[in-house]
Coordinates of C-alpha atoms and ligand atoms in Angstrom, one line a residue:
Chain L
X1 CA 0.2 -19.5 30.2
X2 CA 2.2 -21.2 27.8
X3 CA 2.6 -25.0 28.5
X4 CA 4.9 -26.9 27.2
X5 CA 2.7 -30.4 27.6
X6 CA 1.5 -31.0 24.2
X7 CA -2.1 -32.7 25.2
X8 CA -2.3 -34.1 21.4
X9 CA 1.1 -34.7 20.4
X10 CA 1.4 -38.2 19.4
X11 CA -2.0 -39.0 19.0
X12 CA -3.7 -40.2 16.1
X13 CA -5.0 -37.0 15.0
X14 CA -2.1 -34.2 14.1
X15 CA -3.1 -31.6 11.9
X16 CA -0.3 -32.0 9.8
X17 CA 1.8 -35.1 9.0
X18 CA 4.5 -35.8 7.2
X19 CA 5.1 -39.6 6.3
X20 CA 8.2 -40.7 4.6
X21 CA 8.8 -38.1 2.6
X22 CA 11.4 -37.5 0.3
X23 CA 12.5 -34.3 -1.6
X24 CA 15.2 -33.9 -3.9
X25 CA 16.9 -31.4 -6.6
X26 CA 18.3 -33.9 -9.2
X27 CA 21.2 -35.1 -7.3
X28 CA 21.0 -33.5 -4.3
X29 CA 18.6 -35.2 -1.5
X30 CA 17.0 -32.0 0.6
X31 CA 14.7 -34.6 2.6
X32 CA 15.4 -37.8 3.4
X33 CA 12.1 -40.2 4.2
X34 CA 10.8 -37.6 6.7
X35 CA 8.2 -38.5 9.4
X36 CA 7.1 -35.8 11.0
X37 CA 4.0 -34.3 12.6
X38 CA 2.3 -31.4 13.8
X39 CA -0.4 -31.4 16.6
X40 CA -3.6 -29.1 16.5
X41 CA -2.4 -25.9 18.3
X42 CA 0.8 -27.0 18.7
X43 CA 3.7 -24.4 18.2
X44 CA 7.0 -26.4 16.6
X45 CA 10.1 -24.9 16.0
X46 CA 12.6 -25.7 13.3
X47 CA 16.3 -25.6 14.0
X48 CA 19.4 -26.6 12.1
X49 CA 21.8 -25.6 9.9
X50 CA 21.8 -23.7 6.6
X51 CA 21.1 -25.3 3.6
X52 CA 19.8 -28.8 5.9
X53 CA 16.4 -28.2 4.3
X54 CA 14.3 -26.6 6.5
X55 CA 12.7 -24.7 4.3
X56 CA 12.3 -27.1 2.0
X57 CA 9.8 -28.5 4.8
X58 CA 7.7 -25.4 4.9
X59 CA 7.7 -25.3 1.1
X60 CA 6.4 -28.6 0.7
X61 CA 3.5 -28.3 2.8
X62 CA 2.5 -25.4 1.3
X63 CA 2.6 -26.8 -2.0
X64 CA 5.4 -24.8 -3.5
X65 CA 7.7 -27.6 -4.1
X66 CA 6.5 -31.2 -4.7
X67 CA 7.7 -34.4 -2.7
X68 CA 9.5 -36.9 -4.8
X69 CA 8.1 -39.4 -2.8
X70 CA 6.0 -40.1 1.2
X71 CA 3.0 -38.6 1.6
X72 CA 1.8 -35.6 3.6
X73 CA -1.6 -35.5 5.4
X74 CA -3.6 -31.6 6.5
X75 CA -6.3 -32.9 8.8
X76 CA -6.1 -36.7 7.2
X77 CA -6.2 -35.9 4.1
X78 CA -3.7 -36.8 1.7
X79 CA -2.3 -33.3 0.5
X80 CA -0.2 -34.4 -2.6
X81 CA -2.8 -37.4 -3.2
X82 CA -5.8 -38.1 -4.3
X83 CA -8.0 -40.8 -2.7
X84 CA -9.4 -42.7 -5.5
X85 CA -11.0 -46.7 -5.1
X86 CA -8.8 -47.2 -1.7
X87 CA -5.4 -46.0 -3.7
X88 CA -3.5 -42.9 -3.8
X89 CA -3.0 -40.6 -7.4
X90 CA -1.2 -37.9 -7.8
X91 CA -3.5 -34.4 -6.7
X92 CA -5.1 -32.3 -9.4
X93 CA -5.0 -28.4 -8.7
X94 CA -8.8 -28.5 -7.3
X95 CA -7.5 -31.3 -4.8
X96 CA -4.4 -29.0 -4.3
X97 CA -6.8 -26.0 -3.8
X98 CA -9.2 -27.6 -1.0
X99 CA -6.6 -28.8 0.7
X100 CA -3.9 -26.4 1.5
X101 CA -6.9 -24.0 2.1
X102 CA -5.9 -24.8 6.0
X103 CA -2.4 -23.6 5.8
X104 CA -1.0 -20.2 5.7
X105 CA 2.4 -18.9 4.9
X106 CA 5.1 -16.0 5.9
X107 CA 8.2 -15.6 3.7
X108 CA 11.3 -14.2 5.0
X109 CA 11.2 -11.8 2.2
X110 CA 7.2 -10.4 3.1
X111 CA 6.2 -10.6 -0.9
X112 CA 3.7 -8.7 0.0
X113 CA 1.3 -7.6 -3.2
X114 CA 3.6 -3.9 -4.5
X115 CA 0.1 -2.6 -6.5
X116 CA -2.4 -2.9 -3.7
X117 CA -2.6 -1.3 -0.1
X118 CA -1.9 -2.7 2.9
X119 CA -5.7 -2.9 3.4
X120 CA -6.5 -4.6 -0.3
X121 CA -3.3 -7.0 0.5
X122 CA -5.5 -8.4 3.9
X123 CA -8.8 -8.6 2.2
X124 CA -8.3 -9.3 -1.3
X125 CA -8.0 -13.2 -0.8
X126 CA -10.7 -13.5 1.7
X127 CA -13.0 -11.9 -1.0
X128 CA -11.8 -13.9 -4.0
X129 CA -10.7 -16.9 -2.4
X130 CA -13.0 -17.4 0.1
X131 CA -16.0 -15.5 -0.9
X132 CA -16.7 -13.3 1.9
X133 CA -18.7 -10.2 1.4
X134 CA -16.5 -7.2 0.7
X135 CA -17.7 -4.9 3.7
X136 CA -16.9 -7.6 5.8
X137 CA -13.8 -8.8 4.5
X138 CA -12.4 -5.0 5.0
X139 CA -14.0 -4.7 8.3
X140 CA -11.9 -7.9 9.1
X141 CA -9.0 -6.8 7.2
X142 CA -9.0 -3.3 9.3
X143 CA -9.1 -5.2 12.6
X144 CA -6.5 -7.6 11.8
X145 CA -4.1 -4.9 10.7
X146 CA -5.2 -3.1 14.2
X147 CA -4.1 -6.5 15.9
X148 CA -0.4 -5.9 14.4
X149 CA -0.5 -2.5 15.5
X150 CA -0.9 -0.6 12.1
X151 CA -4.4 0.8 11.6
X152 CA -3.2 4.0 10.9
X153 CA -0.9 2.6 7.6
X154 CA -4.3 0.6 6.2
X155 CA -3.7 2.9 3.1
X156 CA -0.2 2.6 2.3
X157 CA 1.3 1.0 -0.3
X158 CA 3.9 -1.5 0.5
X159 CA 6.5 0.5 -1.0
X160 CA 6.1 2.9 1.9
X161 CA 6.7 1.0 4.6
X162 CA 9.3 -0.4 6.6
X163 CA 10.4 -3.9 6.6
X164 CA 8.9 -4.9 9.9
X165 CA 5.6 -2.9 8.8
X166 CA 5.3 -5.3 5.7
X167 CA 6.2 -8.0 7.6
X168 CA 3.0 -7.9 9.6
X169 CA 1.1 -6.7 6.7
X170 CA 2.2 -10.1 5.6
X171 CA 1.2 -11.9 9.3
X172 CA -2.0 -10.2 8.8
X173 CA -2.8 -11.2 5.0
X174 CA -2.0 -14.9 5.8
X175 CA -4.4 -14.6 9.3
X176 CA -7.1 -13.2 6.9
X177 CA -7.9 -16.5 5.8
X178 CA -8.4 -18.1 8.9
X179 CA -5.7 -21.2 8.5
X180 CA -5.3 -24.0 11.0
X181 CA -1.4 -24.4 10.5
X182 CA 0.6 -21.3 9.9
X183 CA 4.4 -21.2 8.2
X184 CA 6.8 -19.1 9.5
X185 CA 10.4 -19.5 7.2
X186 CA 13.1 -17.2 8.8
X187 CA 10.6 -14.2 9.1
X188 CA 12.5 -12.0 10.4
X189 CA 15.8 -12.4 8.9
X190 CA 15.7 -10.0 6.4
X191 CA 14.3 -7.0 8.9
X192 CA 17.2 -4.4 10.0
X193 CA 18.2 -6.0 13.8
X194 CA 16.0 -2.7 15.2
X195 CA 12.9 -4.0 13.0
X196 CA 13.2 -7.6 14.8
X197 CA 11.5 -7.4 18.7
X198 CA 8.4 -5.6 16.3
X199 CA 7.4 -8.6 14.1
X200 CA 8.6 -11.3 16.8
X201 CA 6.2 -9.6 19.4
X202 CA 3.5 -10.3 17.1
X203 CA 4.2 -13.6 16.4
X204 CA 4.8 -14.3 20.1
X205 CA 0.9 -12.8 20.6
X206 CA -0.1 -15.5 18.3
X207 CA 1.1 -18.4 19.8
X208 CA -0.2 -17.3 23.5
X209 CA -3.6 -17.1 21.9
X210 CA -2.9 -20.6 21.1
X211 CA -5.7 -22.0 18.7
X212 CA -3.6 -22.2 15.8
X213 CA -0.8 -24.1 14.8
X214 CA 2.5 -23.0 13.8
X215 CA 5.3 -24.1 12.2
X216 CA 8.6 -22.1 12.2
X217 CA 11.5 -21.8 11.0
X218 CA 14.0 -19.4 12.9
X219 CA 17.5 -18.7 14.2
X220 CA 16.2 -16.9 17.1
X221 CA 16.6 -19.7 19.8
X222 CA 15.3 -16.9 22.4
X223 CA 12.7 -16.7 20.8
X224 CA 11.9 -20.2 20.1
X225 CA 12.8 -21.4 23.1
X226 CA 10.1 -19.1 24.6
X227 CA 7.3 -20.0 22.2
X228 CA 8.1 -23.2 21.2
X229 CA 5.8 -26.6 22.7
X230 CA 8.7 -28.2 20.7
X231 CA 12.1 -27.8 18.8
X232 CA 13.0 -30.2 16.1
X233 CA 17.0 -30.0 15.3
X234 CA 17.1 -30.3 11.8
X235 CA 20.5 -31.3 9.8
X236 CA 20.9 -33.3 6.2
X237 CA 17.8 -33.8 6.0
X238 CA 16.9 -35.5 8.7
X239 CA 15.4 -35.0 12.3
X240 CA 18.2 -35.7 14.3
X241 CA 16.7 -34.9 17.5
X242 CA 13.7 -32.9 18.9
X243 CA 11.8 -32.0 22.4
X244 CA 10.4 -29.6 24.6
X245 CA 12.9 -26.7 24.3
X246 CA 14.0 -26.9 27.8
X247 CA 15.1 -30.3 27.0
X248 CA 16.5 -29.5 23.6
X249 CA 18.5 -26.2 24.7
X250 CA 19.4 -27.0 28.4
X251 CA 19.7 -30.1 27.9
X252 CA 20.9 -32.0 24.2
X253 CA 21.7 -35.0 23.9
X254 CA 22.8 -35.9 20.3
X255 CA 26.8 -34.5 19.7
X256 CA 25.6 -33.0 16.6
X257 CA 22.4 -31.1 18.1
X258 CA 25.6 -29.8 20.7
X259 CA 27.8 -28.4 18.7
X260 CA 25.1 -26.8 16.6
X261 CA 23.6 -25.3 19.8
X262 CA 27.4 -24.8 21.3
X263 CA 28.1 -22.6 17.6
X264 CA 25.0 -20.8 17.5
X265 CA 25.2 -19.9 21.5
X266 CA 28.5 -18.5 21.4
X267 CA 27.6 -15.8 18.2
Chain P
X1 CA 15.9 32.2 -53.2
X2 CA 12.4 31.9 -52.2
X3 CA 10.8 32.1 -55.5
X4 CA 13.5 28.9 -56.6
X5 CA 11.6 27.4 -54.0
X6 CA 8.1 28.3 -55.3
X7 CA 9.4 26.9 -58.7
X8 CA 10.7 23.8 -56.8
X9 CA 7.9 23.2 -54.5
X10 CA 4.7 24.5 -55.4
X11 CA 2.8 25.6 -52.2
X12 CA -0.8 26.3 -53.8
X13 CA -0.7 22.5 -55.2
X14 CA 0.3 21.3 -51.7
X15 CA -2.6 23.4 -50.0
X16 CA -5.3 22.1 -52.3
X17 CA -4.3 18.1 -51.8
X18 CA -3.8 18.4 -47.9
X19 CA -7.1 17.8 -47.2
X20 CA -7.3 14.3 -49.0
X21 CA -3.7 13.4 -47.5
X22 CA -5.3 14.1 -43.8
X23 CA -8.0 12.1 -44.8
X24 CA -5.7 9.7 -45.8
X25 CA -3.6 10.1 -42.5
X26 CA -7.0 9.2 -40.9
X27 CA -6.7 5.6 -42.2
X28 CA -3.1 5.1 -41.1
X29 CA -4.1 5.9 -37.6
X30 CA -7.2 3.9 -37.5
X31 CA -5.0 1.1 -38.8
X32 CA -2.4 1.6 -36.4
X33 CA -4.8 2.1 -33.5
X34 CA -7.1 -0.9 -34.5
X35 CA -3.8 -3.1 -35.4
X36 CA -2.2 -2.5 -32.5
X37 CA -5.1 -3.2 -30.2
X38 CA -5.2 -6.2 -31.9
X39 CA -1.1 -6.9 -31.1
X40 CA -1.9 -6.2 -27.6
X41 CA -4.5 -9.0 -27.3
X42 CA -2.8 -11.1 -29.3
X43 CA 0.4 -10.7 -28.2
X44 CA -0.8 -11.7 -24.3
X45 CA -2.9 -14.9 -25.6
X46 CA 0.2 -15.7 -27.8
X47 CA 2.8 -15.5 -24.4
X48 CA 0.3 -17.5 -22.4
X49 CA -0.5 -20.2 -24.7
X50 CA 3.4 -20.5 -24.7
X51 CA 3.7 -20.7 -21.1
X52 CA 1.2 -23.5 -21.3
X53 CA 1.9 -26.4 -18.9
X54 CA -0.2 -28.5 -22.1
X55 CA 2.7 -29.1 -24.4
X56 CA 0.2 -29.8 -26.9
X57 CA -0.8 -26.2 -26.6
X58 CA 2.7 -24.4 -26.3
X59 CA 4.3 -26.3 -29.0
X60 CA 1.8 -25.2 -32.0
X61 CA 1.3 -22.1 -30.5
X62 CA 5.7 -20.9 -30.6
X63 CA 5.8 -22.6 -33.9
X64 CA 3.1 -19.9 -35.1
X65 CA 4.2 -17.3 -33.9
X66 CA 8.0 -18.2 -34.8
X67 CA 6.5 -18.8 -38.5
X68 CA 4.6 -15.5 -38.4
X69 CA 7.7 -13.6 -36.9
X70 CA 9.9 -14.8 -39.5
X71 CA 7.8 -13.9 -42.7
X72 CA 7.7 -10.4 -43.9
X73 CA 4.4 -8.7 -43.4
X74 CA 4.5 -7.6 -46.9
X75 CA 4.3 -11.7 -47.9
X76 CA 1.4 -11.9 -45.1
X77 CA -0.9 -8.9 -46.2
X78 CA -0.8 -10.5 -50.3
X79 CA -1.7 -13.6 -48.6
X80 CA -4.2 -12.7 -47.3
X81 CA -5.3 -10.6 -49.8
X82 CA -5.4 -12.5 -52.6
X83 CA -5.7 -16.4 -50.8
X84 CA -8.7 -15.9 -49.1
X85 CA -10.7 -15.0 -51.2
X86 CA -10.3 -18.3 -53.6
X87 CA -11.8 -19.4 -50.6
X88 CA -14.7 -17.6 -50.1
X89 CA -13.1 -15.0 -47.7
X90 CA -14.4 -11.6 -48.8
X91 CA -13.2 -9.5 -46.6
X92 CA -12.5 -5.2 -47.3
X93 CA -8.4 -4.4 -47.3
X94 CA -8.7 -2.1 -44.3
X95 CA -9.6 -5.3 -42.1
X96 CA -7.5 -7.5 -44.0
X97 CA -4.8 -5.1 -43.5
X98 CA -5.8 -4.1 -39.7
X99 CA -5.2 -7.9 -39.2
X100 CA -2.2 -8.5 -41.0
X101 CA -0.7 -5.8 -38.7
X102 CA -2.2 -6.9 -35.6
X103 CA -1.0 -10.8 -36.3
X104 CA 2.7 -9.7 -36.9
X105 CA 3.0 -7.2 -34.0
X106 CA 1.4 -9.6 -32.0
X107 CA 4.1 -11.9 -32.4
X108 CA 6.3 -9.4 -31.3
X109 CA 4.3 -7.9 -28.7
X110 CA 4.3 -11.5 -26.7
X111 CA 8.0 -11.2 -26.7
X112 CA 7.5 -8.2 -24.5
X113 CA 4.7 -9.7 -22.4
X114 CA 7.2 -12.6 -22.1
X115 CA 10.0 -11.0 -20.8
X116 CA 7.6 -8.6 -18.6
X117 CA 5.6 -11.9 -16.6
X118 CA 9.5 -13.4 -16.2
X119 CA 10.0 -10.1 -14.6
X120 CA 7.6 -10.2 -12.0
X121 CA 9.3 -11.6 -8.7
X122 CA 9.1 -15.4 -8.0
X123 CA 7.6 -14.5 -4.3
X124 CA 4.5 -13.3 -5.8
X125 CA 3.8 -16.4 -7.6
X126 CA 4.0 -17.8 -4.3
X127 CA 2.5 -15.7 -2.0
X128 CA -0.6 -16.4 -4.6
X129 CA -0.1 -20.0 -4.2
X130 CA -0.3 -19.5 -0.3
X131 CA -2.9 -17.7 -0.7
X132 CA -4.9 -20.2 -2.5
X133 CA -6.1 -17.9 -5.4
X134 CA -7.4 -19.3 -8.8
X135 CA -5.3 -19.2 -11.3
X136 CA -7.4 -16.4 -13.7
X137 CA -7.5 -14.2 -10.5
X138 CA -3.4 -15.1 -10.1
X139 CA -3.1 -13.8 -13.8
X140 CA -5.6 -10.9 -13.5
X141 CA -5.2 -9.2 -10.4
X142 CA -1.6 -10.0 -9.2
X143 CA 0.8 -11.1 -12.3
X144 CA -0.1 -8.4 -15.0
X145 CA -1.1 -5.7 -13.1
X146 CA 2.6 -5.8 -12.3
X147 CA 4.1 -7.0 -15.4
X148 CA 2.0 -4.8 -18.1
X149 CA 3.0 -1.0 -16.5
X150 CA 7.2 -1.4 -17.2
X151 CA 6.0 -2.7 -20.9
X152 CA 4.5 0.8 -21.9
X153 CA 8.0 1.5 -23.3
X154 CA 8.6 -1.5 -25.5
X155 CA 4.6 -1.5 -26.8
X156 CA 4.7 2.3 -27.3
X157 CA 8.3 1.5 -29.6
X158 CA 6.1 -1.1 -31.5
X159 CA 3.3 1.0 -31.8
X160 CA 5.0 3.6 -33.5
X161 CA 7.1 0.9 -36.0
X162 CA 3.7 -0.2 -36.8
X163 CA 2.2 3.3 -37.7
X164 CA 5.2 3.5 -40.3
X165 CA 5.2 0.5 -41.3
X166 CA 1.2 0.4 -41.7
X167 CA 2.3 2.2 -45.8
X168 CA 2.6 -1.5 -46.8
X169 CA -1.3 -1.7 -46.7
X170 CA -1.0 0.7 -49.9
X171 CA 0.5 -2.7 -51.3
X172 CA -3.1 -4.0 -50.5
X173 CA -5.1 -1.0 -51.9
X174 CA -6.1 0.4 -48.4
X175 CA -6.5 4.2 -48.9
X176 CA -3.5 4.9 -46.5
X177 CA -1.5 8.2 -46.4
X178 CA 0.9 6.9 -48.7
X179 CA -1.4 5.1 -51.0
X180 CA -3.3 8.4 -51.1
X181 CA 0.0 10.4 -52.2
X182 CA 0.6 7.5 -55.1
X183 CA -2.5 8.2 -56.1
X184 CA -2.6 12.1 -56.2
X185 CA 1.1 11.5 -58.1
X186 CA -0.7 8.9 -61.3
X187 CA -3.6 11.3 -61.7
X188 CA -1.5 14.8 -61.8
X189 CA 1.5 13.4 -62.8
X190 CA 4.0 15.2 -59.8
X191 CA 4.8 13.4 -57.7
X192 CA 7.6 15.4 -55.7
X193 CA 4.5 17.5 -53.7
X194 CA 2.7 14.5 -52.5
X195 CA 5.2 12.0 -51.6
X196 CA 7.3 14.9 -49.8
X197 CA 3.9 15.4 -47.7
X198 CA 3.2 12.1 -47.1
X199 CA 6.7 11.6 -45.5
X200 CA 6.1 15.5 -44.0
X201 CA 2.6 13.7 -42.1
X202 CA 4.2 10.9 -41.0
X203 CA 6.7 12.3 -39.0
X204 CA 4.6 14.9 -37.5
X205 CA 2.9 11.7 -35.5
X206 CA 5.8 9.7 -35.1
X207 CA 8.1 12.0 -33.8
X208 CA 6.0 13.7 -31.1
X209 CA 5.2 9.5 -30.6
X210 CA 8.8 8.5 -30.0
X211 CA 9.3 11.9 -27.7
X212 CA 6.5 10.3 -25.0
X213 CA 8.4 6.5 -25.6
X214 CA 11.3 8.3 -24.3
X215 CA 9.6 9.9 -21.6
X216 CA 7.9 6.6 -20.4
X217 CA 10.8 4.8 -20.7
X218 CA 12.8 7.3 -18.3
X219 CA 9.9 6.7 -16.3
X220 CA 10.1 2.7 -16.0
X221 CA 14.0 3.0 -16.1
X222 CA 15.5 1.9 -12.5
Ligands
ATP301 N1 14.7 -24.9 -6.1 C1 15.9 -25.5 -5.8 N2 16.7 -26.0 -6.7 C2 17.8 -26.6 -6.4 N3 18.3 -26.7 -5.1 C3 17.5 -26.2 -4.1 C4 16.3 -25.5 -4.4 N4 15.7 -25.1 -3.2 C5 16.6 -25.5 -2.3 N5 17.7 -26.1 -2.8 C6 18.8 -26.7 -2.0 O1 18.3 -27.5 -1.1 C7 19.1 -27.4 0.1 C8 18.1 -27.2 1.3 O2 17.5 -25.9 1.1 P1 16.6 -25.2 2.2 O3 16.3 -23.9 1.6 O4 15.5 -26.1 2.5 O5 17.6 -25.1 3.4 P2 17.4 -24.3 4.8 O6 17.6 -25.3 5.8 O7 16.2 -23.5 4.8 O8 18.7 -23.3 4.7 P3 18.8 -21.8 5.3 O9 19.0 -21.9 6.7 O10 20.0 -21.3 4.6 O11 17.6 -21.1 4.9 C9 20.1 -26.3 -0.1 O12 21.3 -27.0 -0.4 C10 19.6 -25.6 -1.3 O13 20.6 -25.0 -2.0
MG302 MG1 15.7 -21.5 4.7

């Protein structure tokens, strides 16, 4: 059953957290003193506009773009900081390293690995990065490809499969290593409208199994509205308002988070 | 007609000094082959130290290899022939030479790993960030496996500049093809046969060479 009480939301312990964080490119302000937090488990949704920076979100957790200012917190610890005699320094790579080891990623456009099998893709992380014992990490690999339904394309090379195909090759890879918090920036938005229902299913099978949280970006409302514990509407930077989606699609109540909805509804 | 040629061209002389202008060949080969090893190595530790995030590395290391690229090899294998030994650096012309080559390809060689790594899509570098892998497993197993395979064209063009221009180690007394037909030419005293050889060897390697270029480069075209 998928409840849309979030037991931990609010509490003192979200997996992720975002506090006051600020992202820019020279002149342009992407994020504006963002507070923000994710719940163990919990399944968020991010809305908005194009170009309002909600990728920018994603990217900065996962370490791809660095905050100009705030700080962001996996599990408590500081993610772009180092804790050092009670004060904060900026993160060497080993810090970076250890710390994003909880979070996962899938990008709208799969880059998936072009030289290595669908198989190798899955386990070749969890045997370099995390260590595991080959046999293992391919017995894994094989189930977790099973899971997205292609066992029988284990030995295909990227370039021979569809876009929804490498798109959960991709959900696989990232589930290989076992995060806590998982990405999701526009994942299907590249895939041929046919190759869509495919990849969502998937994704919709890993939120009802629940113990992981996810983060997502998407213009699917169905779809978020369905496996969302909350939707955040997104614009300039800023939250501008957020809830559980029954609240938030039935039932808005900022003008802007309207006529977004009201635009979006009516395509 | 034939027997002007005879009189021009003397086959029996050209017979009896083949086999010292293969064995000559030989050497050109081995330089080319151990020089251009060499470029390859040094060409890729030449592009990463560039990319270095330590400025104190990248800077020294372009203004190298912008020094080396911009000085004639000819001016690099004399000085290295006759500077280092004044200071106590004996080493036999082939290696000198071998190195000479290796040096100044190499600078041109990390040109081609340059523009081959900037090739390689942005996504992957991310995907390996996401991924959380080390940084010598980033380079090893998912940036130049992907950049190095569309650079056999551009490496196989330098590898066959280099097997020509490999005659300059006759400057440096290596026993070369072409220092081998200079030689044959002082002690008989013709030097149409030899020379006319010499150019005859070199282009039975380098053309067949540049034939397979083409090929790969059809290949790698899209
Ligand atoms: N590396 C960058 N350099 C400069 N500007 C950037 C960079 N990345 C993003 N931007 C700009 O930052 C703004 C926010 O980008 P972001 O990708 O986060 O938006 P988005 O909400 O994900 O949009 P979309 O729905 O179109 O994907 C945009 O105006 C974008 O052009
Ligand atoms: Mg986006």
């Amino acid at each position: 059953m998928q409840t849309n009480e979030n037991p931990t939301a609010g509490t003192a312990d979200p997996i992720v957290r975002f506090e006051n964080v600020t992202k820019a490119f020279g002149e342009l302000v992407v994020l504006r003193e963002l507070d923000f937090s994710v719940a163990p488990a919990e399944k968020v949704t991010i809305i908005g506009p194009s170009g309002s920076g909600k990728t920018t979100i994603l990217r900065v957790l996962m370490t791809l773009e660095k905050p100009n200012a705030g700080y962001i917190y996996v599990e408590g610890e500081p993610l772009w900081h180092k804790r050092k005699n009670g004060k904060l320094m900026d993160a060497d790579e080993g810090h970076l390293r250890k710390v994003r080891g909880s979070i996962g990623m899938v990008f709208q456009h799969f880059n998936l690995f072009p030289h290595m099998t669908a198989l190798r893709n899955v386990y070749e992380a969890p045997v370099h990065v995390l260590g595991m014992n080959k046999e293992q990490a391919i017995a894994r690999a094989e189930d977790l490809l099973g899971k997205v339904g292609l066992a029988d394309k284990k030995e295909h090379f990227p370039s021979q499969l569809s876009g929804g195909q490498k798109q959960r090759v991709a959900i696989a890879r990232a589930l290989a290593m076992r995060p806590k918090v998982m990405l999701f920036d526009e994942v299907t938005s590249a895939l041929d409208p046919e190759l869509v229902g495919e990849v969502l299913s998937v994704i919709r099978e890993l939120a009802l199994e629940g113990e992981m949280a996810m983060l997502l970006v998407t213009h699917e409302m169905g779809f978020a509205r369905e496996v969302s514990d909350r939707v955040v509407f997104f614009d300039n930077g800023r939250i501008v308002e957020q809830g559980p989606p029954e609240q938030l699609f039935g039932d808005p109540q900022n003008p802007r988070t309207k006529s977004f909805l009201g635009a979006t509804l009516r395509h | 007609m034939f027997d002007e040629l005879v009189e021009f061209f003397d086959f029996q002389f050209a017979l009896e000094i083949l086999p010292q202008l293969l064995e000559g060949l030989l050497i050109t080969v081995q330089a080319s082959l151990v020089g251009f090893a060499l470029a390859a190595i040094l060409g890729l530790l030449m592009a990463l130290g560039r990319r270095s995030e330590n400025e104190l590395i990248a800077q020294p290391v372009g203004a190298v290899v912008e020094f080396i690229r911009s000085t004639p090899l000819l001016v690099q294998l004399f000085f290295f022939f006759y500077v280092l030994p004044r200071y106590g650096l004996r080493l036999p012309p082939f290696i000198i030479g071998t190195i000479a080559l290796g040096l100044h390809y190499g600078t041109y060689t990390s040109e081609v790993y340059r523009a081959g790594i900037d090739a390689v899509d942005t996504g992957q570098w991310e995907a390996a960030t996401a991924l959380n892998f080390s940084p010598v497993r980033v380079w090893t197993a998912i940036i130049l496996p992907q950049a190095i395979p569309p650079m056999f064209p551009a490496l196989g063009n330098y590898l066959v500049a280099m097997f020509k221009e490999s005659a300059l180690l006759a400057a440096i007394t290596v026993n070369e093809l072409l220092q081998t037909g200079q030689v044959i030419g002082t002690r008989t005293f013709r030097y149409l046969v030899p020379i006319t050889m010499v150019g005859l060897l070199y282009l039975l390697i380098s053309y067949p060479s540049s034939m397979i270029v083409r090929k790969l480069e059809a290949r790698y075209a899209n």
